[in-house]
PDB file of C-alpha atoms in Angstrom:
ATOM      1  CA  UNK A  14      31.156 -31.577 -18.191  1.00 87.00           C
ATOM      2  CA  UNK A  15      29.179 -30.857 -15.155  1.00 94.00           C
ATOM      3  CA  UNK A  16      28.496 -33.718 -12.737  1.00 96.00           C
ATOM      4  CA  UNK A  17      25.215 -33.391 -10.666  1.00 97.00           C
ATOM      5  CA  UNK A  18      24.318 -36.124  -8.266  1.00 96.00           C
ATOM      6  CA  UNK A  19      21.788 -36.637  -5.513  1.00 96.00           C
ATOM      7  CA  UNK A  20      23.125 -38.004  -2.245  1.00 95.00           C
ATOM      8  CA  UNK A  21      21.338 -41.354  -1.347  1.00 94.00           C
ATOM      9  CA  UNK A  22      21.782 -40.795   2.489  1.00 96.00           C
ATOM     10  CA  UNK A  23      21.020 -37.164   3.081  1.00 97.00           C
ATOM     11  CA  UNK A  24      18.954 -34.360   1.030  1.00 98.00           C
ATOM     12  CA  UNK A  25      22.019 -32.996  -0.639  1.00 98.00           C
ATOM     13  CA  UNK A  26      22.845 -32.207  -4.314  1.00 97.00           C
ATOM     14  CA  UNK A  27      26.526 -32.548  -5.309  1.00 98.00           C
ATOM     15  CA  UNK A  28      27.785 -30.636  -8.393  1.00 98.00           C
ATOM     16  CA  UNK A  29      31.320 -30.821  -9.749  1.00 98.00           C
ATOM     17  CA  UNK A  30      33.053 -29.350 -12.767  1.00 98.00           C
ATOM     18  CA  UNK A  31      36.693 -28.819 -13.706  1.00 98.00           C
ATOM     19  CA  UNK A  32      37.741 -25.572 -15.434  1.00 98.00           C
ATOM     20  CA  UNK A  33      41.001 -24.335 -17.092  1.00 97.00           C
ATOM     21  CA  UNK A  34      41.332 -21.648 -14.530  1.00 97.00           C
ATOM     22  CA  UNK A  35      42.913 -20.810 -11.232  1.00 98.00           C
ATOM     23  CA  UNK A  36      41.003 -21.114  -8.061  1.00 98.00           C
ATOM     24  CA  UNK A  37      41.243 -17.271  -7.834  1.00 98.00           C
ATOM     25  CA  UNK A  38      39.437 -16.797 -11.278  1.00 98.00           C
ATOM     26  CA  UNK A  39      36.627 -19.034 -10.159  1.00 98.00           C
ATOM     27  CA  UNK A  40      36.373 -17.203  -6.880  1.00 98.00           C
ATOM     28  CA  UNK A  41      36.239 -14.038  -8.797  1.00 98.00           C
ATOM     29  CA  UNK A  42      33.557 -15.254 -11.059  1.00 98.00           C
ATOM     30  CA  UNK A  43      31.560 -16.091  -8.002  1.00 98.00           C
ATOM     31  CA  UNK A  44      32.147 -13.020  -6.095  1.00 98.00           C
ATOM     32  CA  UNK A  45      32.217 -10.037  -8.691  1.00 98.00           C
ATOM     33  CA  UNK A  46      28.619  -8.863  -9.105  1.00 98.00           C
ATOM     34  CA  UNK A  47      29.088  -8.088 -12.875  1.00 98.00           C
ATOM     35  CA  UNK A  48      30.841 -11.219 -13.624  1.00 98.00           C
ATOM     36  CA  UNK A  49      28.225 -13.255 -11.721  1.00 98.00           C
ATOM     37  CA  UNK A  50      25.373 -11.402 -13.571  1.00 98.00           C
ATOM     38  CA  UNK A  51      26.795 -12.389 -16.967  1.00 98.00           C
ATOM     39  CA  UNK A  52      27.177 -16.118 -16.269  1.00 98.00           C
ATOM     40  CA  UNK A  53      24.406 -17.278 -13.840  1.00 97.00           C
ATOM     41  CA  UNK A  54      21.445 -19.081 -15.190  1.00 93.00           C
ATOM     42  CA  UNK A  55      20.258 -20.611 -18.473  1.00 92.00           C
ATOM     43  CA  UNK A  56      21.106 -19.124 -21.776  1.00 93.00           C
ATOM     44  CA  UNK A  57      17.458 -17.991 -22.339  1.00 92.00           C
ATOM     45  CA  UNK A  58      17.625 -15.626 -19.243  1.00 94.00           C
ATOM     46  CA  UNK A  59      19.276 -12.331 -18.287  1.00 95.00           C
ATOM     47  CA  UNK A  60      19.987 -11.509 -14.770  1.00 97.00           C
ATOM     48  CA  UNK A  61      19.515  -8.218 -12.745  1.00 97.00           C
ATOM     49  CA  UNK A  62      21.450  -7.827  -9.539  1.00 98.00           C
ATOM     50  CA  UNK A  63      19.440  -6.112  -6.784  1.00 98.00           C
ATOM     51  CA  UNK A  64      21.801  -6.759  -3.840  1.00 98.00           C
ATOM     52  CA  UNK A  65      25.248  -7.989  -3.967  1.00 98.00           C
ATOM     53  CA  UNK A  66      27.582  -8.039  -0.884  1.00 98.00           C
ATOM     54  CA  UNK A  67      29.889 -10.904  -1.607  1.00 98.00           C
ATOM     55  CA  UNK A  68      31.646 -10.873   1.997  1.00 98.00           C
ATOM     56  CA  UNK A  69      31.302 -12.762   5.081  1.00 98.00           C
ATOM     57  CA  UNK A  70      27.990 -11.689   6.622  1.00 98.00           C
ATOM     58  CA  UNK A  71      26.740 -10.101   3.432  1.00 98.00           C
ATOM     59  CA  UNK A  72      23.716 -10.710   1.378  1.00 98.00           C
ATOM     60  CA  UNK A  73      22.434 -11.159  -2.060  1.00 98.00           C
ATOM     61  CA  UNK A  74      19.367 -10.934  -4.307  1.00 98.00           C
ATOM     62  CA  UNK A  75      19.169 -11.261  -7.896  1.00 98.00           C
ATOM     63  CA  UNK A  76      16.334 -11.774 -10.523  1.00 97.00           C
ATOM     64  CA  UNK A  77      16.500 -13.896 -13.535  1.00 95.00           C
ATOM     65  CA  UNK A  78      14.271 -12.634 -16.423  1.00 95.00           C
ATOM     66  CA  UNK A  79      13.069 -14.979 -19.261  1.00 91.00           C
ATOM     67  CA  UNK A  80      12.703 -12.576 -22.370  1.00 86.00           C
ATOM     68  CA  UNK A  81       9.910 -10.117 -21.634  1.00 86.00           C
ATOM     69  CA  UNK A  82       8.085 -12.711 -19.526  1.00 86.00           C
ATOM     70  CA  UNK A  83       8.466 -14.064 -16.092  1.00 93.00           C
ATOM     71  CA  UNK A  84      10.915 -13.136 -13.442  1.00 95.00           C
ATOM     72  CA  UNK A  85      12.431 -15.575 -10.941  1.00 94.00           C
ATOM     73  CA  UNK A  86      14.077 -14.011  -7.899  1.00 97.00           C
ATOM     74  CA  UNK A  87      16.568 -15.517  -5.574  1.00 97.00           C
ATOM     75  CA  UNK A  88      18.194 -14.320  -2.362  1.00 98.00           C
ATOM     76  CA  UNK A  89      20.407 -15.461   0.448  1.00 98.00           C
ATOM     77  CA  UNK A  90      23.292 -14.615   2.866  1.00 98.00           C
ATOM     78  CA  UNK A  91      26.873 -15.217   2.525  1.00 98.00           C
ATOM     79  CA  UNK A  92      27.950 -16.975   5.692  1.00 98.00           C
ATOM     80  CA  UNK A  93      31.613 -17.307   4.949  1.00 98.00           C
ATOM     81  CA  UNK A  94      33.483 -15.892   1.945  1.00 98.00           C
ATOM     82  CA  UNK A  95      37.155 -16.702   1.553  1.00 98.00           C
ATOM     83  CA  UNK A  96      39.341 -17.569  -1.627  1.00 97.00           C
ATOM     84  CA  UNK A  97      39.064 -21.275  -1.139  1.00 97.00           C
ATOM     85  CA  UNK A  98      35.327 -21.660  -0.374  1.00 98.00           C
ATOM     86  CA  UNK A  99      31.972 -19.887  -0.050  1.00 98.00           C
ATOM     87  CA  UNK A 100      29.231 -20.895   2.306  1.00 98.00           C
ATOM     88  CA  UNK A 101      25.988 -19.277   1.660  1.00 98.00           C
ATOM     89  CA  UNK A 102      22.081 -19.717   2.064  1.00 98.00           C
ATOM     90  CA  UNK A 103      19.965 -19.846  -1.129  1.00 97.00           C
ATOM     91  CA  UNK A 104      16.343 -19.291  -1.480  1.00 96.00           C
ATOM     92  CA  UNK A 105      14.049 -19.200  -4.644  1.00 94.00           C
ATOM     93  CA  UNK A 106      11.419 -16.599  -3.735  1.00 97.00           C
ATOM     94  CA  UNK A 107       8.775 -18.683  -5.485  1.00 93.00           C
ATOM     95  CA  UNK A 108       9.304 -21.133  -2.641  1.00 91.00           C
ATOM     96  CA  UNK A 109      10.089 -18.825   0.303  1.00 93.00           C
ATOM     97  CA  UNK A 110      10.102 -21.568   2.878  1.00 92.00           C
ATOM     98  CA  UNK A 111      12.745 -23.519   0.984  1.00 92.00           C
ATOM     99  CA  UNK A 112      16.314 -22.666   2.002  1.00 96.00           C
ATOM    100  CA  UNK A 113      19.379 -24.456   0.869  1.00 97.00           C
ATOM    101  CA  UNK A 114      22.653 -24.311   2.646  1.00 98.00           C
ATOM    102  CA  UNK A 115      25.352 -24.276  -0.027  1.00 98.00           C
ATOM    103  CA  UNK A 116      29.125 -24.674   0.117  1.00 98.00           C
ATOM    104  CA  UNK A 117      31.289 -24.088  -2.918  1.00 98.00           C
ATOM    105  CA  UNK A 118      35.002 -25.039  -2.999  1.00 98.00           C
ATOM    106  CA  UNK A 119      37.627 -24.028  -5.448  1.00 98.00           C
ATOM    107  CA  UNK A 120      40.286 -26.836  -5.614  1.00 98.00           C
ATOM    108  CA  UNK A 121      43.522 -26.091  -7.228  1.00 98.00           C
ATOM    109  CA  UNK A 122      44.236 -29.093  -9.454  1.00 98.00           C
ATOM    110  CA  UNK A 123      47.646 -27.574 -10.569  1.00 97.00           C
ATOM    111  CA  UNK A 124      48.738 -26.729 -14.009  1.00 96.00           C
ATOM    112  CA  UNK A 125      46.234 -23.911 -14.305  1.00 95.00           C
ATOM    113  CA  UNK A 126      43.221 -26.185 -13.699  1.00 97.00           C
ATOM    114  CA  UNK A 127      40.715 -26.056 -10.896  1.00 98.00           C
ATOM    115  CA  UNK A 128      37.650 -28.080  -9.785  1.00 98.00           C
ATOM    116  CA  UNK A 129      34.547 -26.309  -8.513  1.00 98.00           C
ATOM    117  CA  UNK A 130      32.542 -28.500  -6.159  1.00 98.00           C
ATOM    118  CA  UNK A 131      29.087 -27.351  -4.823  1.00 98.00           C
ATOM    119  CA  UNK A 132      27.117 -28.993  -2.056  1.00 98.00           C
ATOM    120  CA  UNK A 133      23.537 -27.911  -1.562  1.00 98.00           C
ATOM    121  CA  UNK A 134      21.725 -29.180   1.527  1.00 98.00           C
ATOM    122  CA  UNK A 135      17.927 -28.786   1.553  1.00 97.00           C
ATOM    123  CA  UNK A 136      15.429 -29.822   4.325  1.00 95.00           C
ATOM    124  CA  UNK A 137      13.924 -32.865   2.704  1.00 96.00           C
ATOM    125  CA  UNK A 138      14.536 -35.466   0.198  1.00 97.00           C
ATOM    126  CA  UNK A 139      11.300 -34.319  -1.565  1.00 95.00           C
ATOM    127  CA  UNK A 140      12.670 -30.784  -1.802  1.00 93.00           C
ATOM    128  CA  UNK A 141      15.872 -32.138  -3.106  1.00 95.00           C
ATOM    129  CA  UNK A 142      14.142 -34.099  -5.767  1.00 94.00           C
ATOM    130  CA  UNK A 143      11.910 -31.046  -6.722  1.00 92.00           C
ATOM    131  CA  UNK A 144      15.081 -29.112  -7.266  1.00 90.00           C
ATOM    132  CA  UNK A 145      16.544 -31.821  -9.484  1.00 93.00           C
ATOM    133  CA  UNK A 146      13.373 -31.872 -11.491  1.00 92.00           C
ATOM    134  CA  UNK A 147      13.023 -28.094 -11.782  1.00 87.00           C
ATOM    135  CA  UNK A 148      15.388 -27.772 -14.772  1.00 84.00           C
ATOM    136  CA  UNK A 149      18.271 -26.631 -12.563  1.00 89.00           C
ATOM    137  CA  UNK A 150      20.590 -28.777 -14.613  1.00 92.00           C
ATOM    138  CA  UNK A 151      20.165 -26.553 -17.566  1.00 93.00           C
ATOM    139  CA  UNK A 152      20.836 -23.496 -15.621  1.00 92.00           C
ATOM    140  CA  UNK A 153      23.895 -25.004 -14.082  1.00 96.00           C
ATOM    141  CA  UNK A 154      25.333 -26.388 -17.325  1.00 96.00           C
ATOM    142  CA  UNK A 155      24.648 -23.222 -19.372  1.00 96.00           C
ATOM    143  CA  UNK A 156      26.095 -21.098 -16.543  1.00 97.00           C
ATOM    144  CA  UNK A 157      29.284 -23.016 -16.205  1.00 97.00           C
ATOM    145  CA  UNK A 158      29.673 -23.029 -20.085  1.00 97.00           C
ATOM    146  CA  UNK A 159      29.430 -19.165 -19.916  1.00 98.00           C
ATOM    147  CA  UNK A 160      32.128 -19.197 -17.284  1.00 98.00           C
ATOM    148  CA  UNK A 161      34.339 -21.310 -19.697  1.00 97.00           C
ATOM    149  CA  UNK A 162      33.800 -18.756 -22.498  1.00 97.00           C
ATOM    150  CA  UNK A 163      34.663 -15.779 -20.136  1.00 98.00           C
ATOM    151  CA  UNK A 164      37.780 -17.486 -19.110  1.00 98.00           C
ATOM    152  CA  UNK A 165      38.763 -18.050 -22.728  1.00 97.00           C
ATOM    153  CA  UNK A 166      38.105 -14.444 -23.777  1.00 97.00           C
ATOM    154  CA  UNK A 167      39.802 -12.917 -20.693  1.00 96.00           C
ATOM    155  CA  UNK A 168      36.769 -11.550 -19.028  1.00 96.00           C
ATOM    156  CA  UNK A 169      37.597 -13.494 -15.836  1.00 94.00           C
TER     157      UNK A 169
END
């Protein structure tokens, strides 16, 4: 189960979920373009990777497509990529002035389990609340469920 919480003191969204996986497997799911393409987003979308340079100083751009309909593009920069955490920016191109600073941690819980923690800092409480009302919860939950399946079938 994924926990998504708004911080009451700063415009931050906290996300956490435990996986039956090593931190290295979660890191790989977040840095390998083909794996990322397979799990990111809601079940109703498919993803096309335009740019993927998962390294410190690299960048990314991907497009989520709903059926034959609308496309939603996202881009950002990888500030710091290392096995225990990723720091990156994240922008939905439909809101080009909105930039989130995200930090992902891959915590080793022992016994083949890990916790993924994500912190997304945006520029205002209004922006944070808009993100929370955007349906992001569905995309996050669907995506992490796909990671669980990929871990179970050996894809990751």
